[in-house]
Amino acid sequence: GDGDGDGDGDGAAEASDAAVATETDEEDDMEQEDITFAEAVEGILEAETFDEGVEYFQEFVESSVEEFFAPESIGILQPAPELLEKYDRQLLLLAVLPPIIAFTLYGNVAEGFNRFTEMYGGAYKSVDGNAFATNLLRPTINGVVVPALAITLGTLLATTINVLRNRQVEMRACINKEVCELRLLRRAIFGMFGTVQHAERRTKALQMLHGYTSTIMKESSPGAIAFLTELQQNGGVSVNELEDLTEMLHGIEGAAASRQGSVSSAENLIISLNDHRSNRVAAVLSNFPRIHWAILGLLACGITFLFLTESNQEVLQFLNSLQLRSLFAIIVAVFSFVAALCYDLSDPFNGSFCITSAALQLNAFSDTLKTDLREVTTWYNVGRTNPQPMTET
């Protein structure tokens, strides 16, 4: 009996130790997956070759950033400020790492570029460290190529950022207008169907209004671009609950309404809501094509290539190594931060420049409609005769 008891005790202890060890391993794995900014920079700086630095950077992006870039991470129903802060930190880290890598590995990049030009640059062999060839190219580069690339890239970037920002402002304005007019439409429904005999019609109209509100919430949350794109491809962007509500107004229910003035107001509000939704959906789906981003990337790469061409002199690299490293890092930093800004602005429902805060007011209106529906059901079942049982919340 004692032996069995000891055996059971040992088995329980071993199981407990195994559970603790498993939890410890899981915590260690979680700690390893959460790479901090200092760890990422240290890993890049300690990389012996360019390939190792790039490989570490890719692993960091795949393991740490993917979670925060996922559309499911942030929603308008349950906003998570801590996730937004992590998203901003990760995006900032992605913008800071490229110039650090550029500063650290500039020597390898310059050496590789020099070998490439010597291998494919011509049949002659340079004996002056490429100084003569670079001086011959300098007037053409500085006088023609650099201004053309710089002006084109600057114009396209200014237009891109301006369009993306104005799109978000327009979408926010449309959402605010829609919420205001939805509240007015709710009051018009009470004006049309506010008596006991209209309780069933009022319930039907409020259910349609609640369904349309849910549609707006879905179209104003992360993942809305993919959702609306699918609707557009299937030809269903114009189909919504307002069409059924309009049919109701022009049918028997509209003719039997207690106040015909409310019917006319409701019809005008529905027309205005459709107009605002059309503008908002058009703004959401007005994304730049991939060729636009490819052109921006090629222009940035072209300017970087010209810098490497101008600095491809052995004497210059020997005497001004630190200055060239710094200039190369600055160029890469400018392109990196602008790319991060454009990436943030390209998705209006994620990141620092997001409009989900404007859609949060739809939650309160949806709760108001749910309360209205419960009160209508209770009022209809108990046979109350109060023609205005509901109040604004």
Coordinates of C-alpha atoms in Angstrom, one line a residue:
G1 CA 0.0 0.0 0.0
D2 CA 2.8 2.4 0.9
G3 CA 4.7 1.4 -2.2
D4 CA 1.7 2.2 -4.4
G5 CA 1.3 5.5 -2.6
D6 CA 4.9 6.4 -3.1
G7 CA 4.6 5.4 -6.8
D8 CA 1.6 7.6 -7.2
G9 CA 3.3 10.5 -5.5
D10 CA 6.4 10.2 -7.7
G11 CA 4.2 10.0 -10.8
A12 CA 2.3 13.1 -9.8
A13 CA 5.5 14.9 -9.0
E14 CA 7.0 14.0 -12.4
A15 CA 3.8 15.1 -14.1
S16 CA 3.9 18.4 -12.2
D17 CA 7.6 18.9 -13.1
A18 CA 6.8 18.1 -16.8
A19 CA 4.0 20.6 -16.8
V20 CA 6.2 23.3 -15.3
A21 CA 8.9 22.5 -17.8
T22 CA 6.4 22.7 -20.6
E23 CA 5.1 26.1 -19.4
T24 CA 8.7 27.3 -19.0
D25 CA 9.5 26.2 -22.6
E26 CA 6.4 27.9 -23.9
E27 CA 7.3 31.1 -22.1
D28 CA 10.9 31.0 -23.5
D29 CA 9.5 30.5 -27.0
M30 CA 7.2 33.5 -26.5
E31 CA 10.1 35.6 -25.3
Q32 CA 12.2 34.5 -28.2
E33 CA 9.4 35.3 -30.7
D34 CA 9.0 38.8 -29.2
I35 CA 12.1 40.5 -30.7
T36 CA 12.8 44.0 -29.4
F37 CA 14.2 46.9 -31.2
A38 CA 17.6 46.6 -29.5
E39 CA 17.9 42.9 -30.3
A40 CA 17.0 43.5 -33.9
V41 CA 19.6 46.2 -34.3
E42 CA 22.2 44.1 -32.5
G43 CA 21.6 41.2 -34.8
I44 CA 22.0 43.3 -37.9
L45 CA 25.2 44.9 -36.7
E46 CA 26.7 41.6 -35.7
A47 CA 26.0 40.0 -39.1
E48 CA 29.3 39.2 -40.8
T49 CA 28.0 39.3 -44.3
F50 CA 25.3 41.2 -46.2
D51 CA 23.3 37.9 -46.7
E52 CA 23.2 37.2 -43.0
G53 CA 21.9 40.7 -42.2
V54 CA 19.2 40.4 -44.8
E55 CA 18.3 36.9 -43.6
Y56 CA 18.0 38.1 -40.0
F57 CA 15.9 41.1 -41.1
Q58 CA 13.5 38.8 -43.1
E59 CA 13.1 36.5 -40.1
F60 CA 12.3 39.4 -37.8
V61 CA 9.6 40.7 -40.2
E62 CA 8.0 37.3 -40.6
S63 CA 8.0 36.4 -36.9
S64 CA 7.3 39.7 -35.2
V65 CA 5.6 42.1 -37.6
E66 CA 3.1 39.8 -39.3
E67 CA 0.9 39.6 -36.2
F68 CA 0.4 43.3 -36.1
F69 CA -0.1 43.8 -39.8
A70 CA -2.9 41.3 -39.9
P71 CA -6.3 43.0 -40.5
E72 CA -7.9 40.9 -37.7
S73 CA -5.6 42.4 -35.1
I74 CA -7.5 45.7 -34.8
G75 CA -11.3 46.1 -35.0
I76 CA -13.7 48.9 -34.4
L77 CA -15.9 46.9 -32.0
Q78 CA -13.0 46.2 -29.6
P79 CA -10.2 48.6 -30.3
A80 CA -6.9 47.6 -28.7
P81 CA -4.6 50.6 -28.0
E82 CA -1.7 48.3 -27.0
L83 CA -1.9 46.6 -30.4
L84 CA -1.9 50.0 -32.1
E85 CA 1.1 51.1 -30.2
K86 CA 2.9 47.9 -31.1
Y87 CA 1.9 48.3 -34.7
D88 CA 3.5 51.8 -34.7
R89 CA 6.6 50.6 -33.0
Q90 CA 7.1 47.8 -35.5
L91 CA 6.4 50.1 -38.5
L92 CA 9.0 52.5 -37.1
L93 CA 11.4 49.7 -36.6
L94 CA 11.0 48.6 -40.2
A95 CA 11.7 52.2 -41.3
V96 CA 14.8 52.5 -39.0
L97 CA 16.5 49.2 -39.8
P98 CA 17.2 49.8 -43.5
P99 CA 19.4 52.9 -43.0
I100 CA 21.2 51.1 -40.1
I101 CA 21.9 48.2 -42.5
A102 CA 23.0 50.6 -45.2
F103 CA 25.5 52.3 -42.9
T104 CA 26.9 49.0 -41.6
L105 CA 27.2 47.2 -44.9
Y106 CA 28.1 50.2 -47.2
G107 CA 31.6 48.8 -47.7
N108 CA 30.3 45.5 -49.0
V109 CA 27.8 47.2 -51.2
A110 CA 30.4 49.6 -52.7
E111 CA 32.9 46.8 -53.2
G112 CA 30.3 44.7 -55.0
F113 CA 29.2 47.6 -57.2
N114 CA 32.8 48.3 -58.1
R115 CA 33.3 44.6 -59.1
F116 CA 30.2 44.7 -61.1
T117 CA 31.3 47.8 -63.1
E118 CA 34.7 46.4 -63.7
M119 CA 33.3 43.1 -64.9
Y120 CA 30.6 44.6 -67.2
G121 CA 31.7 48.2 -67.6
G122 CA 33.9 47.8 -70.7
A123 CA 37.0 46.2 -72.2
Y124 CA 39.5 48.5 -70.5
K125 CA 40.9 48.2 -67.0
S126 CA 41.0 51.2 -64.8
V127 CA 44.3 52.3 -63.4
D128 CA 43.3 55.5 -61.6
G129 CA 40.5 54.1 -59.3
N130 CA 37.7 55.0 -61.7
A131 CA 38.4 58.7 -61.1
F132 CA 38.6 59.7 -64.8
A133 CA 35.5 57.7 -65.8
T134 CA 33.5 59.1 -63.0
N135 CA 34.5 62.7 -63.8
L136 CA 33.4 62.2 -67.4
L137 CA 30.0 60.9 -66.3
R138 CA 29.4 63.6 -63.6
P139 CA 28.0 66.4 -65.9
T140 CA 25.6 64.0 -67.5
I141 CA 24.5 62.5 -64.1
N142 CA 24.2 65.8 -62.2
G143 CA 22.8 67.9 -65.1
V144 CA 20.3 65.5 -66.7
V145 CA 19.7 62.2 -64.9
V146 CA 19.5 63.3 -61.3
P147 CA 17.1 66.3 -61.9
A148 CA 14.8 64.1 -64.0
L149 CA 14.6 61.3 -61.4
A150 CA 14.4 63.7 -58.4
I151 CA 11.6 65.8 -59.9
T152 CA 9.6 62.8 -61.1
L153 CA 10.0 61.0 -57.7
G154 CA 9.1 64.1 -55.7
T155 CA 6.0 64.9 -57.8
L156 CA 4.7 61.3 -57.6
L157 CA 5.4 61.0 -53.8
A158 CA 3.7 64.4 -53.1
T159 CA 0.7 63.4 -55.2
T160 CA 0.5 59.9 -53.6
I161 CA 0.6 61.1 -50.0
N162 CA -1.9 63.9 -50.8
V163 CA -4.4 61.6 -52.4
L164 CA -4.1 58.9 -49.7
R165 CA -4.6 61.5 -46.9
N166 CA -7.5 63.3 -48.7
R167 CA -9.1 59.9 -49.2
Q168 CA -9.1 59.2 -45.4
V169 CA -10.6 62.7 -44.7
E170 CA -13.4 62.1 -47.2
M171 CA -14.2 58.7 -45.8
R172 CA -14.3 60.1 -42.3
A173 CA -16.6 62.9 -43.4
C174 CA -18.9 60.4 -45.1
I175 CA -19.1 58.2 -42.0
N176 CA -20.0 61.2 -39.8
K177 CA -22.7 62.3 -42.2
E178 CA -24.1 58.8 -42.5
V179 CA -24.4 58.4 -38.7
C180 CA -26.2 61.7 -38.3
E181 CA -28.7 60.9 -41.1
L182 CA -29.2 57.4 -39.7
R183 CA -30.4 59.0 -36.4
L184 CA -32.7 61.3 -38.4
L185 CA -34.0 58.3 -40.3
R186 CA -34.7 56.5 -37.1
R187 CA -36.8 59.4 -35.9
A188 CA -38.7 59.5 -39.2
I189 CA -39.5 55.8 -38.8
F190 CA -41.1 56.6 -35.4
G191 CA -43.0 59.4 -37.1
M192 CA -44.4 57.0 -39.8
F193 CA -45.1 54.0 -37.6
G194 CA -45.4 55.4 -34.0
T195 CA -48.8 54.0 -33.0
V196 CA -49.9 50.6 -31.8
Q197 CA -51.3 49.3 -35.1
H198 CA -48.0 50.1 -36.7
A199 CA -45.9 48.1 -34.2
E200 CA -45.2 45.3 -36.7
R201 CA -44.2 47.7 -39.5
R202 CA -42.0 49.7 -37.1
T203 CA -40.2 46.5 -36.1
K204 CA -39.6 45.6 -39.7
A205 CA -38.3 49.0 -40.6
L206 CA -36.0 49.1 -37.5
Q207 CA -34.6 45.7 -38.4
M208 CA -33.7 47.0 -41.9
L209 CA -32.1 50.0 -40.4
H210 CA -30.1 47.9 -38.0
G211 CA -29.0 45.6 -40.8
Y212 CA -27.8 48.6 -42.8
T213 CA -25.9 49.9 -39.8
S214 CA -24.2 46.6 -39.5
T215 CA -23.2 46.8 -43.2
I216 CA -21.6 50.2 -42.6
M217 CA -19.7 48.9 -39.6
K218 CA -18.3 46.0 -41.7
E219 CA -17.4 48.4 -44.5
S220 CA -15.5 50.7 -42.0
S221 CA -13.4 48.1 -40.2
P222 CA -10.2 46.2 -41.0
G223 CA -10.7 44.0 -44.0
A224 CA -13.2 46.3 -45.6
I225 CA -11.1 46.7 -48.7
A226 CA -11.2 43.0 -49.4
F227 CA -14.8 42.8 -48.5
L228 CA -15.9 45.6 -50.8
T229 CA -13.7 44.3 -53.6
E230 CA -15.4 41.0 -53.5
L231 CA -18.8 42.7 -53.5
Q232 CA -17.8 44.8 -56.5
Q233 CA -16.7 41.7 -58.4
N234 CA -19.9 40.0 -57.7
G235 CA -22.0 43.0 -58.6
G236 CA -23.5 43.5 -55.1
V237 CA -22.1 46.9 -54.0
S238 CA -25.4 48.7 -54.6
V239 CA -27.5 46.0 -52.9
N240 CA -28.3 47.0 -49.3
E241 CA -31.2 47.2 -46.8
L242 CA -32.2 50.7 -47.9
E243 CA -33.6 49.3 -51.0
D244 CA -36.1 47.2 -49.0
L245 CA -36.9 50.1 -46.8
T246 CA -37.6 52.3 -49.9
E247 CA -39.9 49.5 -51.2
M248 CA -41.7 49.6 -47.9
L249 CA -42.3 53.4 -48.1
H250 CA -43.7 53.2 -51.6
G251 CA -45.9 50.2 -50.8
I252 CA -48.9 49.6 -48.5
E253 CA -46.9 50.4 -45.4
G254 CA -46.0 53.8 -46.7
A255 CA -49.6 54.6 -47.7
A256 CA -50.8 53.5 -44.2
A257 CA -48.2 55.6 -42.4
S258 CA -49.6 57.9 -39.7
R259 CA -47.6 61.0 -40.9
Q260 CA -47.0 61.4 -44.7
G261 CA -44.5 64.1 -44.0
S262 CA -42.3 61.6 -42.2
V263 CA -42.5 59.4 -45.3
S264 CA -41.2 62.2 -47.5
S265 CA -38.4 62.9 -45.0
A266 CA -37.4 59.3 -44.8
E267 CA -37.2 59.0 -48.6
N268 CA -34.9 62.1 -48.8
L269 CA -32.7 60.7 -46.1
I270 CA -32.4 57.4 -47.9
I271 CA -31.3 59.1 -51.1
S272 CA -28.7 61.1 -49.2
L273 CA -27.4 58.0 -47.4
N274 CA -27.0 56.2 -50.7
D275 CA -25.0 59.2 -52.0
H276 CA -22.7 59.2 -49.0
R277 CA -22.2 55.4 -49.1
S278 CA -21.4 55.6 -52.8
N279 CA -18.7 58.3 -52.2
R280 CA -17.3 56.3 -49.2
V281 CA -17.1 53.0 -51.1
A282 CA -15.6 54.7 -54.1
A283 CA -12.9 56.2 -51.9
V284 CA -12.2 52.8 -50.2
L285 CA -11.8 51.1 -53.6
S286 CA -9.7 53.8 -55.2
N287 CA -6.3 52.3 -54.5
F288 CA -3.2 52.9 -56.5
P289 CA -2.3 50.0 -58.8
R290 CA 0.9 47.9 -58.3
I291 CA 2.6 49.6 -61.2
H292 CA 2.4 52.9 -59.4
W293 CA 4.3 51.5 -56.4
A294 CA 6.7 49.7 -58.7
I295 CA 7.6 53.0 -60.5
L296 CA 8.2 54.7 -57.2
G297 CA 10.5 51.9 -56.2
L298 CA 12.4 52.0 -59.4
L299 CA 12.9 55.7 -59.2
A300 CA 14.3 55.3 -55.6
C301 CA 16.6 52.5 -56.8
G302 CA 17.8 54.7 -59.7
I303 CA 18.8 57.6 -57.3
T304 CA 20.6 55.1 -55.1
F305 CA 22.4 53.7 -58.2
L306 CA 23.5 57.2 -59.2
F307 CA 25.0 57.7 -55.7
L308 CA 27.0 54.5 -56.0
T309 CA 28.2 55.6 -59.4
E310 CA 29.3 59.0 -58.3
S311 CA 31.1 57.6 -55.3
N312 CA 32.8 54.7 -57.2
Q313 CA 36.3 56.1 -56.7
E314 CA 38.9 54.3 -54.6
V315 CA 40.5 57.5 -53.4
L316 CA 37.2 59.0 -52.4
Q317 CA 36.1 55.9 -50.6
F318 CA 39.4 55.7 -48.7
L319 CA 39.5 59.3 -47.6
N320 CA 35.8 59.9 -47.0
S321 CA 34.6 56.5 -45.9
L322 CA 32.5 57.8 -42.9
Q323 CA 31.0 60.6 -44.9
L324 CA 30.0 58.2 -47.7
R325 CA 28.5 55.8 -45.2
S326 CA 26.5 58.5 -43.6
L327 CA 25.2 59.9 -46.9
F328 CA 24.3 56.4 -48.2
A329 CA 22.4 55.8 -44.9
I330 CA 20.6 59.1 -45.2
I331 CA 19.4 58.3 -48.7
V332 CA 18.2 54.9 -47.7
A333 CA 16.5 56.5 -44.5
V334 CA 14.5 59.0 -46.6
F335 CA 13.2 56.3 -48.9
S336 CA 12.5 53.9 -46.0
F337 CA 10.5 56.4 -43.9
V338 CA 8.5 57.6 -47.0
A339 CA 7.7 54.0 -47.8
A340 CA 6.6 53.4 -44.2
L341 CA 4.4 56.5 -44.4
C342 CA 2.8 55.4 -47.7
Y343 CA 2.2 51.9 -46.4
D344 CA 0.5 53.3 -43.3
L345 CA -1.7 55.7 -45.4
S346 CA -2.6 53.0 -48.0
D347 CA -4.8 51.1 -45.5
P348 CA -7.3 53.6 -43.9
F349 CA -8.4 51.0 -41.3
N350 CA -5.0 50.2 -39.7
G351 CA -2.0 52.0 -38.4
S352 CA -1.5 55.6 -37.1
F353 CA -3.6 57.2 -39.9
C354 CA -6.8 55.1 -39.4
I355 CA -10.4 56.2 -39.5
T356 CA -11.9 53.5 -37.3
S357 CA -12.4 56.0 -34.5
A358 CA -15.0 57.7 -36.6
A359 CA -16.9 54.4 -37.0
L360 CA -17.0 53.8 -33.3
Q361 CA -20.1 55.9 -33.0
L362 CA -21.9 53.3 -35.0
N363 CA -21.6 51.0 -32.0
A364 CA -23.7 53.3 -29.8
F365 CA -26.3 53.7 -32.6
S366 CA -26.5 49.9 -33.1
D367 CA -27.2 49.5 -29.4
T368 CA -29.9 52.1 -29.6
L369 CA -31.6 50.2 -32.4
K370 CA -31.4 47.0 -30.4
T371 CA -33.1 48.7 -27.4
D372 CA -35.8 50.0 -29.8
L373 CA -36.5 46.6 -31.1
R374 CA -36.8 45.1 -27.6
E375 CA -39.1 47.9 -26.5
V376 CA -41.3 47.5 -29.6
T377 CA -41.6 43.8 -28.9
T378 CA -42.5 44.3 -25.3
W379 CA -44.9 47.1 -26.0
Y380 CA -46.7 45.0 -28.7
N381 CA -46.9 41.9 -26.5
V382 CA -48.4 43.6 -23.4
G383 CA -50.7 45.8 -25.4
R384 CA -49.5 49.2 -24.3
T385 CA -51.2 52.2 -26.0
N386 CA -48.5 54.8 -25.5
P387 CA -47.9 56.2 -29.1
Q388 CA -44.3 57.3 -28.2
P389 CA -42.8 54.7 -25.9
M390 CA -39.2 55.3 -26.9
T391 CA -36.8 58.1 -26.1
E392 CA -33.5 59.2 -27.6
T393 CA -30.5 57.5 -25.9

